[in-house]
Each structure stands twice: as structure tokens, then as C-alpha cells.
mmCIF file of C-alpha atoms and ligand atoms in Angstrom:
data_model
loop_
_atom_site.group_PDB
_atom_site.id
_atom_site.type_symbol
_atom_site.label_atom_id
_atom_site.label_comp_id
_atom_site.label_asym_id
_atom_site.label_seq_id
_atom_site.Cartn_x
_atom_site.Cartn_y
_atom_site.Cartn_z
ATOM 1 C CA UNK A 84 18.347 -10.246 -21.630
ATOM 2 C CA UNK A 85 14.599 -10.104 -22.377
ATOM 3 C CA UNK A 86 13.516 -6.717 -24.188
ATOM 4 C CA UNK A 87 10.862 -5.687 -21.945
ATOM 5 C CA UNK A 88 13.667 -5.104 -18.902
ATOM 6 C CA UNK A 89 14.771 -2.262 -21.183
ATOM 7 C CA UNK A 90 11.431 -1.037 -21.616
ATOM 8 C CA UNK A 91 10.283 -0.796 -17.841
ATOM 9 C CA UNK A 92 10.961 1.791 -15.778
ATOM 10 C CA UNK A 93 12.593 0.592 -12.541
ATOM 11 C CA UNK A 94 10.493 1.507 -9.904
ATOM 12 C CA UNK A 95 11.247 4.644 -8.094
ATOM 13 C CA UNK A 96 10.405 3.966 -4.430
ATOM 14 C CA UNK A 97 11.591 7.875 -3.525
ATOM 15 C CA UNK A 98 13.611 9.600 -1.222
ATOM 16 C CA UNK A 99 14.643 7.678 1.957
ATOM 17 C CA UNK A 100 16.522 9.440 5.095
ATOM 18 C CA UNK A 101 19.814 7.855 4.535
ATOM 19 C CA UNK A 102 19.850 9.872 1.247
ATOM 20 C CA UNK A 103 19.467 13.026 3.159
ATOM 21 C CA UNK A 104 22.215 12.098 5.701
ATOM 22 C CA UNK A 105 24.171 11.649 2.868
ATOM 23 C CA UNK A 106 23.567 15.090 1.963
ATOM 24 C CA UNK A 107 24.333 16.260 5.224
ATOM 25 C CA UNK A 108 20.985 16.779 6.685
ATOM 26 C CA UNK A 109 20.730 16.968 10.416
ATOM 27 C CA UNK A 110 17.283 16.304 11.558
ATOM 28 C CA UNK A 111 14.977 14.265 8.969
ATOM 29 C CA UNK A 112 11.039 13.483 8.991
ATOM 30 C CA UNK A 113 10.209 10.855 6.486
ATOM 31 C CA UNK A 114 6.897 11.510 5.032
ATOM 32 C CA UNK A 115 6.938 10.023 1.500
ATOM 33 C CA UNK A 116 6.146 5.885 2.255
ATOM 34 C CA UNK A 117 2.980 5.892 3.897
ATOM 35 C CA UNK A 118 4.155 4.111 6.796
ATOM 36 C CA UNK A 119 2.819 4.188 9.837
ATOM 37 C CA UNK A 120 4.808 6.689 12.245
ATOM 38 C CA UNK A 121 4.086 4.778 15.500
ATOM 39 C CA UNK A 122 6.073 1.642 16.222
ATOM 40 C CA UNK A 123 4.319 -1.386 16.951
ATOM 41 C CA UNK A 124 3.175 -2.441 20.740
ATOM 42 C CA UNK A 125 6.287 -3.756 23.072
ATOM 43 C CA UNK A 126 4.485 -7.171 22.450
ATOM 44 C CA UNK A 127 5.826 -7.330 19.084
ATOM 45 C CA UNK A 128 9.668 -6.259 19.750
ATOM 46 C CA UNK A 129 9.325 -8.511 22.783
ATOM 47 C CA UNK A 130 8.218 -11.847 20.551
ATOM 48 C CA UNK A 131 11.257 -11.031 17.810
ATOM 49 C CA UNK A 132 13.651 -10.914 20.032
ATOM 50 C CA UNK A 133 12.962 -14.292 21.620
ATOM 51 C CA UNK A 134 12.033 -15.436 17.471
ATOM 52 C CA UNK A 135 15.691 -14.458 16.661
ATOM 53 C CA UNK A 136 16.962 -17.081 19.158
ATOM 54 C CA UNK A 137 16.026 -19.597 16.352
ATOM 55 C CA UNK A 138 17.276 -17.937 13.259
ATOM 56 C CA UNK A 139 19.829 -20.438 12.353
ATOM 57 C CA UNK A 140 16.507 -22.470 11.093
ATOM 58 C CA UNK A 141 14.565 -22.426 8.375
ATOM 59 C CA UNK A 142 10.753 -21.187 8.984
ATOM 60 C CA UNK A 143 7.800 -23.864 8.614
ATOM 61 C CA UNK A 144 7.060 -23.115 4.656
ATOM 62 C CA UNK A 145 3.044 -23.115 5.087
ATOM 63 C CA UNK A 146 3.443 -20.337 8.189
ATOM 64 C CA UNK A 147 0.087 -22.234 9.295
ATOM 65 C CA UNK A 148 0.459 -19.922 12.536
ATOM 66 C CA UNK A 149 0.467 -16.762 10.907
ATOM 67 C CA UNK A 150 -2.318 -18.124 8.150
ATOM 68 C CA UNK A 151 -4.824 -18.744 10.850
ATOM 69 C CA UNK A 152 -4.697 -15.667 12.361
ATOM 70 C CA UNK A 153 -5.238 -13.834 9.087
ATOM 71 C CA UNK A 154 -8.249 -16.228 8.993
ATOM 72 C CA UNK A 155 -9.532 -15.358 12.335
ATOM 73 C CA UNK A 156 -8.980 -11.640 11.350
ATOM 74 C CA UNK A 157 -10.491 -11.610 8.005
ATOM 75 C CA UNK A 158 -13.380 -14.035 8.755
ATOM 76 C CA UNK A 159 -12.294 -15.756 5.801
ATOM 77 C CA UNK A 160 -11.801 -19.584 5.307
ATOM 78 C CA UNK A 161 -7.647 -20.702 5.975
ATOM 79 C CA UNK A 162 -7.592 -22.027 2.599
ATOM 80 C CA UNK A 163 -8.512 -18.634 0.616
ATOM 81 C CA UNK A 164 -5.034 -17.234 2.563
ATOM 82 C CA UNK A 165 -1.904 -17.042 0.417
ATOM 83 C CA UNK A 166 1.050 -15.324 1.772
ATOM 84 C CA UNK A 167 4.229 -12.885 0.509
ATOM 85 C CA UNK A 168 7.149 -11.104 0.875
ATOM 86 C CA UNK A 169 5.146 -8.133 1.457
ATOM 87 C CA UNK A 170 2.145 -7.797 -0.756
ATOM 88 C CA UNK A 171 4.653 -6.311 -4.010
ATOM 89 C CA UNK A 172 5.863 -9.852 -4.143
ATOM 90 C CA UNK A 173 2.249 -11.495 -3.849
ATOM 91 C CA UNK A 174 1.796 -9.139 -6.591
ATOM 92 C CA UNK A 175 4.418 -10.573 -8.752
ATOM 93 C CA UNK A 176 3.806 -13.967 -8.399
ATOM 94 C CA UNK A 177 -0.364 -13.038 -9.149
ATOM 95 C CA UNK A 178 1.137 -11.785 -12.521
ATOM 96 C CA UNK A 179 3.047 -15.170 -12.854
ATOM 97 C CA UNK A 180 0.036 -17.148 -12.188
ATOM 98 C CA UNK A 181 -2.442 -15.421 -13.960
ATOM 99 C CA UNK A 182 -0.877 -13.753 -17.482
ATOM 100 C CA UNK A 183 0.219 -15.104 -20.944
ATOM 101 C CA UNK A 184 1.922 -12.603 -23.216
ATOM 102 C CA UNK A 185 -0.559 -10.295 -24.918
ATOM 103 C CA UNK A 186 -3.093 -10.444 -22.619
ATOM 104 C CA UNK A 187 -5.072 -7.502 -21.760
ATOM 105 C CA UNK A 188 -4.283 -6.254 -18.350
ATOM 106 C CA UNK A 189 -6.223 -2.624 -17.288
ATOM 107 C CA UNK A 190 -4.850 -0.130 -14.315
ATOM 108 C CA UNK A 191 -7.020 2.128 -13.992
ATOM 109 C CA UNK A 192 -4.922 5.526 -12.949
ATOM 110 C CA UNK A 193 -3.894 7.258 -11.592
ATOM 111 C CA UNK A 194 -2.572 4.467 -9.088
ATOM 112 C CA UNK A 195 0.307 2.154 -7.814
ATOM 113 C CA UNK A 196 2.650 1.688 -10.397
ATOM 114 C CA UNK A 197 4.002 -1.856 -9.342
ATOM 115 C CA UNK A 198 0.594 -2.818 -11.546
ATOM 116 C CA UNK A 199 1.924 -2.230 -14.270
ATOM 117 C CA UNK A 200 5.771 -3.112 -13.682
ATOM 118 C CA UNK A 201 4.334 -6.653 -12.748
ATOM 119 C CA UNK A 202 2.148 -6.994 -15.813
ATOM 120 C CA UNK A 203 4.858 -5.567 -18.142
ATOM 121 C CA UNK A 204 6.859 -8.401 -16.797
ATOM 122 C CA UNK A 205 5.055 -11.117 -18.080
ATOM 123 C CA UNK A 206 4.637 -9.507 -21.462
ATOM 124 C CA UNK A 207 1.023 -8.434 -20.717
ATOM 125 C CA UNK A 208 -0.991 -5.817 -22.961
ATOM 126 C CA UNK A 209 -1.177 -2.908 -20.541
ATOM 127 C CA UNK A 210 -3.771 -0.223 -20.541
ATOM 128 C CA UNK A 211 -3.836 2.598 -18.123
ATOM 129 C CA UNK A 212 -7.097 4.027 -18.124
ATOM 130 C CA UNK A 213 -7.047 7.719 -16.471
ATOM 131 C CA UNK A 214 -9.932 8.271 -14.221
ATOM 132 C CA UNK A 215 -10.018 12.123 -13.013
ATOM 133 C CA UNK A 216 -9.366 11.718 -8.959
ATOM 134 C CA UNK A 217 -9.549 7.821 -9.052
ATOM 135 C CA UNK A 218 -13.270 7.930 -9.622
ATOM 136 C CA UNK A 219 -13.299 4.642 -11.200
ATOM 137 C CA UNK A 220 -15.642 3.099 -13.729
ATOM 138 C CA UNK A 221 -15.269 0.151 -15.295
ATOM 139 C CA UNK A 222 -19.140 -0.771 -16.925
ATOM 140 C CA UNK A 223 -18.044 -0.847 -20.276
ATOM 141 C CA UNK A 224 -14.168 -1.784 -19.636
ATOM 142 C CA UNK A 225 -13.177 -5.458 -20.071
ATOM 143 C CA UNK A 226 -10.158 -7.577 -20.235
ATOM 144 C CA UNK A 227 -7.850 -10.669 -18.572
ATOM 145 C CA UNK A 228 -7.219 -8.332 -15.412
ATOM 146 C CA UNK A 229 -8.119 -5.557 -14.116
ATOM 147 C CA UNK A 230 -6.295 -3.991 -10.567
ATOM 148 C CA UNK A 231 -8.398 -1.839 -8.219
ATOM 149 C CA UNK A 232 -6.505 0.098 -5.121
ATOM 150 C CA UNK A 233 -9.329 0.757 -2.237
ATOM 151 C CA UNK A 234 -8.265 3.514 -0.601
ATOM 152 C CA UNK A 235 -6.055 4.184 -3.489
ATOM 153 C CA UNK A 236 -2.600 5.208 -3.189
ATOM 154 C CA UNK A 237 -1.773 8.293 -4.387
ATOM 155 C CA UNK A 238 -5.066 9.726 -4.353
ATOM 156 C CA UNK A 239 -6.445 8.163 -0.591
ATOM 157 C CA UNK A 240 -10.280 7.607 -1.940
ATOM 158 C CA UNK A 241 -12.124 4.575 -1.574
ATOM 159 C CA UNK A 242 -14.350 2.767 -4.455
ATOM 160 C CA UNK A 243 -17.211 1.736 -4.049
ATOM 161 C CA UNK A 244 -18.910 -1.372 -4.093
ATOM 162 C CA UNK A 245 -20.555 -1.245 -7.813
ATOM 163 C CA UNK A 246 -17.070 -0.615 -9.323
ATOM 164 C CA UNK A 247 -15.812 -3.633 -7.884
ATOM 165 C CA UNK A 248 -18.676 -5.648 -8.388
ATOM 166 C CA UNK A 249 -18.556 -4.515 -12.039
ATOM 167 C CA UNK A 250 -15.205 -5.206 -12.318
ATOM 168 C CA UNK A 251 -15.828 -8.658 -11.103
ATOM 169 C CA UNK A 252 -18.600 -8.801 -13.824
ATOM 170 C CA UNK A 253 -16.437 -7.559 -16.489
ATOM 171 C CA UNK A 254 -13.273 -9.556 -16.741
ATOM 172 C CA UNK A 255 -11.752 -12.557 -15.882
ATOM 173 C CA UNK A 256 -10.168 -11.937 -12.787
ATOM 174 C CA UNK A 257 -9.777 -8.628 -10.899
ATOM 175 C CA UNK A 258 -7.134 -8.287 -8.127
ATOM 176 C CA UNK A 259 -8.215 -5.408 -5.632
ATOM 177 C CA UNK A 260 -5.144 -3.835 -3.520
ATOM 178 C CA UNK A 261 -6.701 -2.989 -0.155
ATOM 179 C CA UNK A 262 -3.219 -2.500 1.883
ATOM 180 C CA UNK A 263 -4.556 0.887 3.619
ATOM 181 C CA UNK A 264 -8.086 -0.821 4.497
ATOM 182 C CA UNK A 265 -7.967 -0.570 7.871
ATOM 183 C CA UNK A 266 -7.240 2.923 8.206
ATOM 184 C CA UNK A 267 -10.492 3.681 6.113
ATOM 185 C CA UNK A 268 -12.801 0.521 8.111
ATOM 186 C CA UNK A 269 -13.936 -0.261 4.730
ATOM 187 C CA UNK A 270 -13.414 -3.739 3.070
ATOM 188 C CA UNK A 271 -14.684 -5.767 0.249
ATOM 189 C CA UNK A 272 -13.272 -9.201 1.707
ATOM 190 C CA UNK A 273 -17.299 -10.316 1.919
ATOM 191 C CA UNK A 274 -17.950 -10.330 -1.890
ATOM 192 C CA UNK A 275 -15.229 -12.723 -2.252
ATOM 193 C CA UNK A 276 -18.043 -15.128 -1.073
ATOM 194 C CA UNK A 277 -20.066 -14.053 -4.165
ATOM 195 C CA UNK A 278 -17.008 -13.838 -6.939
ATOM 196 C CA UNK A 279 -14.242 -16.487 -7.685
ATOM 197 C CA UNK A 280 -12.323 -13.805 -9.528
ATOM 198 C CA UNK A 281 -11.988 -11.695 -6.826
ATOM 199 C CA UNK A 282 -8.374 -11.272 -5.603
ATOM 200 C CA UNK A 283 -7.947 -8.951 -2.345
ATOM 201 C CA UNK A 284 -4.247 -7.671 -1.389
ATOM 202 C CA UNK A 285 -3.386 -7.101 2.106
ATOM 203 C CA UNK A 286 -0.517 -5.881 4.005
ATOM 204 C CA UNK A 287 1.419 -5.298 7.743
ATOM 205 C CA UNK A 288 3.469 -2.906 6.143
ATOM 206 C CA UNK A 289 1.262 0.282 6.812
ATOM 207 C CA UNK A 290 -1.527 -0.573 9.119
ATOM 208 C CA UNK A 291 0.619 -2.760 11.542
ATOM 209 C CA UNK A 292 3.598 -1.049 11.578
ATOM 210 C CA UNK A 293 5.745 -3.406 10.025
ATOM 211 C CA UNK A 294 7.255 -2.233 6.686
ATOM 212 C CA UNK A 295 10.850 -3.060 7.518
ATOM 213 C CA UNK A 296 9.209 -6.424 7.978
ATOM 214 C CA UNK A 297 8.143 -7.777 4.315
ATOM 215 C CA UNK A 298 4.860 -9.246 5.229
ATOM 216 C CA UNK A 299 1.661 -9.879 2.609
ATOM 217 C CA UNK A 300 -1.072 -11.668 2.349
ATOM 218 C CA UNK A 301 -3.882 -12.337 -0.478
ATOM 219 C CA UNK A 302 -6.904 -13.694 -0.145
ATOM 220 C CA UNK A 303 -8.952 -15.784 -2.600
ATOM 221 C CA UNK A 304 -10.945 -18.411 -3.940
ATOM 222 C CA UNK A 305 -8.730 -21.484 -3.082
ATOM 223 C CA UNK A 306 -7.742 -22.554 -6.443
ATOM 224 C CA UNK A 307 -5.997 -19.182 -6.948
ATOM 225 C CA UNK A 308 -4.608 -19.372 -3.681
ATOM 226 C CA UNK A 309 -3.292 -22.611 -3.848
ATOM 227 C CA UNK A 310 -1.499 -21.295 -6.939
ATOM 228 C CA UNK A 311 -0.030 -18.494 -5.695
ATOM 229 C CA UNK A 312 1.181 -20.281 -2.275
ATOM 230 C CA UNK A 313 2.837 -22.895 -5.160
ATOM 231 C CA UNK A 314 4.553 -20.597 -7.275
ATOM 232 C CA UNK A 315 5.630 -18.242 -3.959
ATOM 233 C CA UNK A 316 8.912 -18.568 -2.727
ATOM 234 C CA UNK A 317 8.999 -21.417 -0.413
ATOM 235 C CA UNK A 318 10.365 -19.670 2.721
ATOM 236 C CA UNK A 319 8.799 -16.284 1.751
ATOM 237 C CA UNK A 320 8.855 -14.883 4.522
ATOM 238 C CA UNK A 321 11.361 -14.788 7.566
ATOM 239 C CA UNK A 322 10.115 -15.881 10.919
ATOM 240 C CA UNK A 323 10.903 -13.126 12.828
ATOM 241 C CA UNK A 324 8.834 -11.183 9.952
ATOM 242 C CA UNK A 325 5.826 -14.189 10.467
ATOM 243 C CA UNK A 326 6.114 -14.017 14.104
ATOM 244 C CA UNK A 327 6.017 -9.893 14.304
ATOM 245 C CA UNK A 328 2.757 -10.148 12.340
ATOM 246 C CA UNK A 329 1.096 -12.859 14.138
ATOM 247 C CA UNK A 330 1.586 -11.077 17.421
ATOM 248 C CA UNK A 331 0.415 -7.625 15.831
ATOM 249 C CA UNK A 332 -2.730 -9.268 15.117
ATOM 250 C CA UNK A 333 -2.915 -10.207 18.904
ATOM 251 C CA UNK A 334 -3.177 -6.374 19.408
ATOM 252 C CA UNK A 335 -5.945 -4.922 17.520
ATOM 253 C CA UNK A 336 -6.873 -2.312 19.981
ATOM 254 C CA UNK A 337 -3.145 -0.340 20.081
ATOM 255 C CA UNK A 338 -3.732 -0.587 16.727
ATOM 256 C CA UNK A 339 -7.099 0.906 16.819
ATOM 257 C CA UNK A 340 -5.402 3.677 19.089
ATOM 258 C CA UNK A 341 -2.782 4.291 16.742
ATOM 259 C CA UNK A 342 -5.825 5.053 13.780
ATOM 260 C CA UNK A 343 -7.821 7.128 15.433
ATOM 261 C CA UNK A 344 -4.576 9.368 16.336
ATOM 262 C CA UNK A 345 -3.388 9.012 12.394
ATOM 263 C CA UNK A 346 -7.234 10.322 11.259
ATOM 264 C CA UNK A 347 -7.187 13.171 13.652
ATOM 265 C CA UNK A 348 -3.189 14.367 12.516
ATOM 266 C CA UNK A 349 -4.503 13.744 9.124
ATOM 267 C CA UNK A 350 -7.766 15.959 9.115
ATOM 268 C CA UNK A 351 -5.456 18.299 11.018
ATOM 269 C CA UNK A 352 -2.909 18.291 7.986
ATOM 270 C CA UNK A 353 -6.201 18.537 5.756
ATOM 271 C CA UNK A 354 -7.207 21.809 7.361
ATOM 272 C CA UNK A 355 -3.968 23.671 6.599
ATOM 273 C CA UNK A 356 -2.904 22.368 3.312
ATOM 274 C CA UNK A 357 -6.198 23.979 2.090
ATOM 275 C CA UNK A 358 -5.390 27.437 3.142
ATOM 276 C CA UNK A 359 -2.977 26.635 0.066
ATOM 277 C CA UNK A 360 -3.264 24.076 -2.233
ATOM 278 C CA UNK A 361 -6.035 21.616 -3.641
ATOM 279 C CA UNK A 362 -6.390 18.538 -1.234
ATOM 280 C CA UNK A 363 -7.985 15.240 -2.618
ATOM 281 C CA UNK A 364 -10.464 13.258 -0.262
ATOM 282 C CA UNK A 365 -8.681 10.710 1.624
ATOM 283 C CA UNK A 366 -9.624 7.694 3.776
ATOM 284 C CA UNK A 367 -5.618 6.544 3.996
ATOM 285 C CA UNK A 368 -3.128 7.426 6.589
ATOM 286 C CA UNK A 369 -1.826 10.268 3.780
ATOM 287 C CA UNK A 370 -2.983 13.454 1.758
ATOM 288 C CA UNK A 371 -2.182 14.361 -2.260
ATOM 289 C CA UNK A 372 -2.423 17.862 -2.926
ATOM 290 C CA UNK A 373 -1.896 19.656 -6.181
ATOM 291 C CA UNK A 374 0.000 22.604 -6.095
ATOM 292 C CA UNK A 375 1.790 25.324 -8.634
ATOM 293 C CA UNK A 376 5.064 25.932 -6.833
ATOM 294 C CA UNK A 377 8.249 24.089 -9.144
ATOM 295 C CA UNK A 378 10.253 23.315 -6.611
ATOM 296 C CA UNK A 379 8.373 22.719 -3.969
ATOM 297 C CA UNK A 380 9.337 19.139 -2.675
ATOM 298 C CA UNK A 381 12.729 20.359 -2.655
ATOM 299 C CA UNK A 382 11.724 23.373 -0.341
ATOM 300 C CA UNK A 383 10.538 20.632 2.213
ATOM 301 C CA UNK A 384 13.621 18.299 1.589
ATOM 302 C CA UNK A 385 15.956 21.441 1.972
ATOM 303 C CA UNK A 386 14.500 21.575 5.558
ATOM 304 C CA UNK A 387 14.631 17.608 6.207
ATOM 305 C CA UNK A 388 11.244 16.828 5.819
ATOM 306 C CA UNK A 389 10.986 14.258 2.861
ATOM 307 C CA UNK A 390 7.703 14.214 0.609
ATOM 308 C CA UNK A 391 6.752 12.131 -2.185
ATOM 309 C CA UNK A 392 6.229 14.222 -5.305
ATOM 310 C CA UNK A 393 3.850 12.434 -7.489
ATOM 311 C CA UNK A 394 4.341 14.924 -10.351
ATOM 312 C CA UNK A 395 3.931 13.003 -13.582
ATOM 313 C CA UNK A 396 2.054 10.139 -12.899
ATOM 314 C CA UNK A 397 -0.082 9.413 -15.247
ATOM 315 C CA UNK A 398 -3.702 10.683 -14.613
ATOM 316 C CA UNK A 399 -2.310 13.315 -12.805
ATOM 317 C CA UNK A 400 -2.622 17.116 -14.577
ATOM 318 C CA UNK A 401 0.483 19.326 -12.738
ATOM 319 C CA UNK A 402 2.392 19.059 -9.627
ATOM 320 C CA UNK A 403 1.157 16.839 -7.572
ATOM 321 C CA UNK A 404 2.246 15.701 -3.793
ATOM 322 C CA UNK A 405 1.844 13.027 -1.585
ATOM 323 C CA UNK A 406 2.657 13.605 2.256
ATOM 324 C CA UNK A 407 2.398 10.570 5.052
ATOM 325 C CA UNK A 408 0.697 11.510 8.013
ATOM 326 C CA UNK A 409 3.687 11.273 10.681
ATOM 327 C CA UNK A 410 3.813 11.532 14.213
ATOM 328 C CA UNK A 411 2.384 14.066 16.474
ATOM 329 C CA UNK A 412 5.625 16.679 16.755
ATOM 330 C CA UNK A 413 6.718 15.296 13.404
ATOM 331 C CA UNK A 414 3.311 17.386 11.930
ATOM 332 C CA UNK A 415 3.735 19.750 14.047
ATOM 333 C CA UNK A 416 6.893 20.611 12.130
ATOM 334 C CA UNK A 417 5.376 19.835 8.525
ATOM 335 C CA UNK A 418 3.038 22.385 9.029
ATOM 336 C CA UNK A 419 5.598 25.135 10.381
ATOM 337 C CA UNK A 420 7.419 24.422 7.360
ATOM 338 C CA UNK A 421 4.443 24.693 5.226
ATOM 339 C CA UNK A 422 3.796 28.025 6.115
ATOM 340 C CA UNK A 423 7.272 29.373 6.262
ATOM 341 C CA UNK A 424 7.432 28.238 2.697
ATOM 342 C CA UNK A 425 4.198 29.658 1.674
ATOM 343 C CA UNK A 426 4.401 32.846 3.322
ATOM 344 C CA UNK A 427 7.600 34.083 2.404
HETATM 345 C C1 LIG B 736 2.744 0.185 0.120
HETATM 346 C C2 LIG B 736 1.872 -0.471 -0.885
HETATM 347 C C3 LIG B 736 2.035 -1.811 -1.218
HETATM 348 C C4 LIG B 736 3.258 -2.571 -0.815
HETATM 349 O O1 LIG B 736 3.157 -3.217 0.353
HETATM 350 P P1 LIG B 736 4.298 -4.184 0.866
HETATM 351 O O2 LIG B 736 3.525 -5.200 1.617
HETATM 352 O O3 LIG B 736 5.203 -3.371 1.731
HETATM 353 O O4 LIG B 736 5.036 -4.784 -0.305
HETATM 354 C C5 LIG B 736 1.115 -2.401 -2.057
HETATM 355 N N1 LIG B 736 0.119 -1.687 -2.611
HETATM 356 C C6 LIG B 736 -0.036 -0.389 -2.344
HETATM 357 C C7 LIG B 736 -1.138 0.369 -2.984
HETATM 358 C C8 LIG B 736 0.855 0.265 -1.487
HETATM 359 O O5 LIG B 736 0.734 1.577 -1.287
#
């Protein structure tokens, strides 16, 4: 076996409500994957169930269908579109395109840590950078790769246009993870008109609803995209998955309905948590708060609500928690709990 499997850490992908069944919890709010609470529109069930009529055949490998409605979406040429098993998978095979052992990969932190998992894969030189609160700056930073995450996950903040223009300036190519975009209406997909080194991640599996689904998308100059929809695997993605997306994207304004619900739960959450703890700026569909309680994710599990506890990640100073905005009732609930535990 290769020496650097022993030497990543597997990724940890948290607590998921089978686990609490397990453990004999009744009633269970997930809050710790930043997926969106709302299903998606009737439209979409409605179009998989007639898709699974077909499933003894393989999908069309190019999903041209799904491609140009991601162009028609983005505004971005069908050619700069490569597509994934969800964009972990596009991030993988970016790795696999674009790193030779040794080279010098930056991850600015804290962040997602599939970054570095990918990069550690291909033998990379990784450097996590800590940047207090994700307040990025990469002027006098350089390197083979360097991966942004706009609104970043854990934190929720946005960067801004300089630091990924600098970035682009700076080193040879720069991917730039943009899978909550929507939820903040900000998006750098323009300047890939301006840089050829300019990578963008996107996703359906927060926005659109469609985690369970495993669908990703990049886009690109075309040479890079060409290479990634090469080195992809050939039937990456399953056609009900291809056909769930393409309808979702038929349905832009649920989905704006669904945001606008997700930012006003959110601000709501906002307002409470800070009666207690430190809450970071977010433009995502979650919160991270710092807090001096030790046990306190376990307080919230106890009571079936399950929260990510970010504790430890590097660039983070103490405990540290990420919570999902959920549904109406389910925050409703989160916040009841939140003050039993903080009040007794
Ligand atoms: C959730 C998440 C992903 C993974 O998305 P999938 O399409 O489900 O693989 C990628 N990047 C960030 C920052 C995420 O939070």
C-alpha cells in the first residue's frame, strides 16, 4: 500500500441520524451537513420516477442535457462545463489532473478539509496557511495550487474579489469552491473570462436540494475541462442523479423561495446564538460559533439534534461549532434546546 494512505486522516463526514437511532434516539434533527432542509419541487420527484423506468441502461457519458443547462445557468460557454460525482469527486480528479509529487499546493484555513485529503493523495507539498476568520490574503503567497472556498465552509464568509484575483495572479492554477454561492448571490464565474487558471466548483448538493444525489460540476477554461471530463469516471453520474438536476434547474424560483426562507431562519438563529456565544459572519445556509462549554455538542446530540463540532480544525482557537440552518419547526426546536442548555 502507498505510505501516504497511512498518513491521511480519513475524512470524518460527522454524525448522521442513523447513528443516533442506533443509539436509541427517538426524534432526530440533522443539523451538521449543510444541506438544504426543504426537499426539492414535486417536479423533480416527478421526473425520477419516470427516469428510473430506464435504469437497466447506461446514461449518455457526455450528460450533454444536463451540461447545457449548467451553461444556460452559469452564462458560461458548454465547453468550460466538466461534470462529477458530486463536486468531492471533481475535486479528486482536479488533483489527478493538475499535481506531480512535491508540488506546492496552499489551503488557506481554516476550510474544507477534502483540500487537503485530495492533494495529500497525489503526494503534493501541502501548506495550510491559517487566516484568523477566513480573511484570506494571498499577495505574497505563491505556489502550483492554491484552493479558495467562497462562502467558506466552516466559517460562512465570502472573499472578495482582490483575493481571488490575486490568487489568480500568484500561482499557477487556483481552484475556487463556490458550492454555497447561491445562497450568498455572489459569484466569481465572470473572471473566468479574464483568467485561464481559474477553476470554479459547483454543486446540487446544498443549494438544490440534492445531496443524496451526487451531482458536481466545474467550470473552466476548456483545456482543463476537457481534462477533467477525460480523466472523470465515464458514467459519473447516474441518470436519475443527471435528470434530478436538470429539472431543478428548470425551477429557479422554488429555489429562490426556499433562500429567502433559509436567510431569514438563519439571521433568526444569528440573533439567539449571540445572547451566548461568538457567531462568525455568514452568507451560507449555516452559522459557526465559538463557545467554552466541553461538552456541548453532546448536550444537543443527547436531545437528538445533531451539530457539527468543528473543534480542532486547524485555524480554529477553542471549541468551535457549526449548525445547518434546518427547517422552520426544526429551529424552532434548536433554539429551545439552546436555551434549556444554557440556562440551566
Ligand atoms: C458540501 C461541500 C462540498 C461537497 O459537495 P458534494 O457535491 O456533495 O460532493 C464541496 N465543497 C464544500 C466546501 C462543501 O461544503
Amino acid at each position: 500500500m502507498r505510505y501516504v494512505v497511512g498518513l491521511i486522516n480519513k475524512y470524518d463526514a460527522g454524525k448522521f441520524p442513523k447513528d443516533l437511532k442506533e443509539m436509541g434516539i427517538g426524534r432526530v434533527i440533522q443539523l451538521a451537513s449543510n444541506e438544504n432542509p426543504y426537499p426539492p419541487p414535486e417536479e423533480v420527484i416527478e421526473a425520477v420516477k419516470k427516469e428510473v423506468l430506464w435504469i437497466n441502461r447506461y446514461p449518455h457519458p457526455e450528460y450533454r442535457d444536463l451540461k447545457e443547462k449548467i451553461a444556460e445557468y452559469c452564462k458560461v460557454d458548454y465547453g468550460m462545463i466538466s461534470i462529477g460525482s458530486g463536486a468531492m469527486d471533481i475535486l479528486k480528479v482536479i488533483a489527478d489532473v493538475l499535481l506531480e509529487p512535491f508540488d506546492k499546493v496552499v489551503v488557506p484555513m481554516p476550510s474544507y478539509s477534502y483540500y487537503t485529503f485530495v492533494s495529500m493523495l497525489r503526494d503534493a507539498g501541502v501548506e495550510e496557511v491559517i487566516f484568523e476568520g477566513y480573511r484570506v490574503n494571498v499577495e505574497s503567497l505563491s505556489g502550483k495550487l492554491v484552493f479558495l472556498c467562497s462562502p467558506n465552509n466552516p466559517t460562512g464568509n465570502t472573499v472578495d474579489e482582490k483575493t481571488v484575483r490575486d490568487a489568480c495572479e500568484n500561482f499557477e492554477y487556483v481552484v475556487l469552491d463556490e458550492a454555497y454561492a447561491e445562497f450568498a448571490g455572489k459569484s466569481f464565474v465572470k473572471l473566468l473570462d479574464e483568467y485561464e487558471n481559474l477553476i470554479i466548483l459547483r454543486t446540487f448538493s446544498k443549494y438544490f436540494g440534492l445531496a443524496g444525489m451526487r451531482v458536481g460540476y466545474s467550470l473552466s477554461n476548456e483545456s482543463i475541462a476537457e481534462a477533467i471530463e477525460k480523466i472523470r469516471s465515464p458514467f459519473a453520474i447516474s441518470p436519475l442523479a443527471a435528470k434530478a438536476a436538470e429539472v431543478a434547474l428548470d425551477n429557479l424560483d422554488y429555489y429562490e423561495r426556499v433562500r429567502r426562507k433559509i436567510v431569514t431562519l438563519r439571521e433568526k438563529m444569528r440573533r439567539e446564538l449571540e445572547n451566548y456565544y461568538y457567531v462568525y459572519p455568514s452568507e451560507a445556509n449555516f452559522l459557526l460559533f465559538k463557545h467554552d462549554r466541553e461538552n456541548l455538542v453532546d448536550e444537543f446530540l443527547k436531545r437528538g439534534i445533531i451539530l457539527r463540532d468543528v473543534t480542532g480544525l486547524r485555524g480554529l482557537e477553542g471549541n468551535h461549532v457549526r449548525v445547518t440552518v434546518g427547517r422552520e419547526g426544526e429551529v424552532e426546536i434548536f433554539l429551545e434546546v439552546l436555551r434549556e442548555i444554557n440556562e440551566d
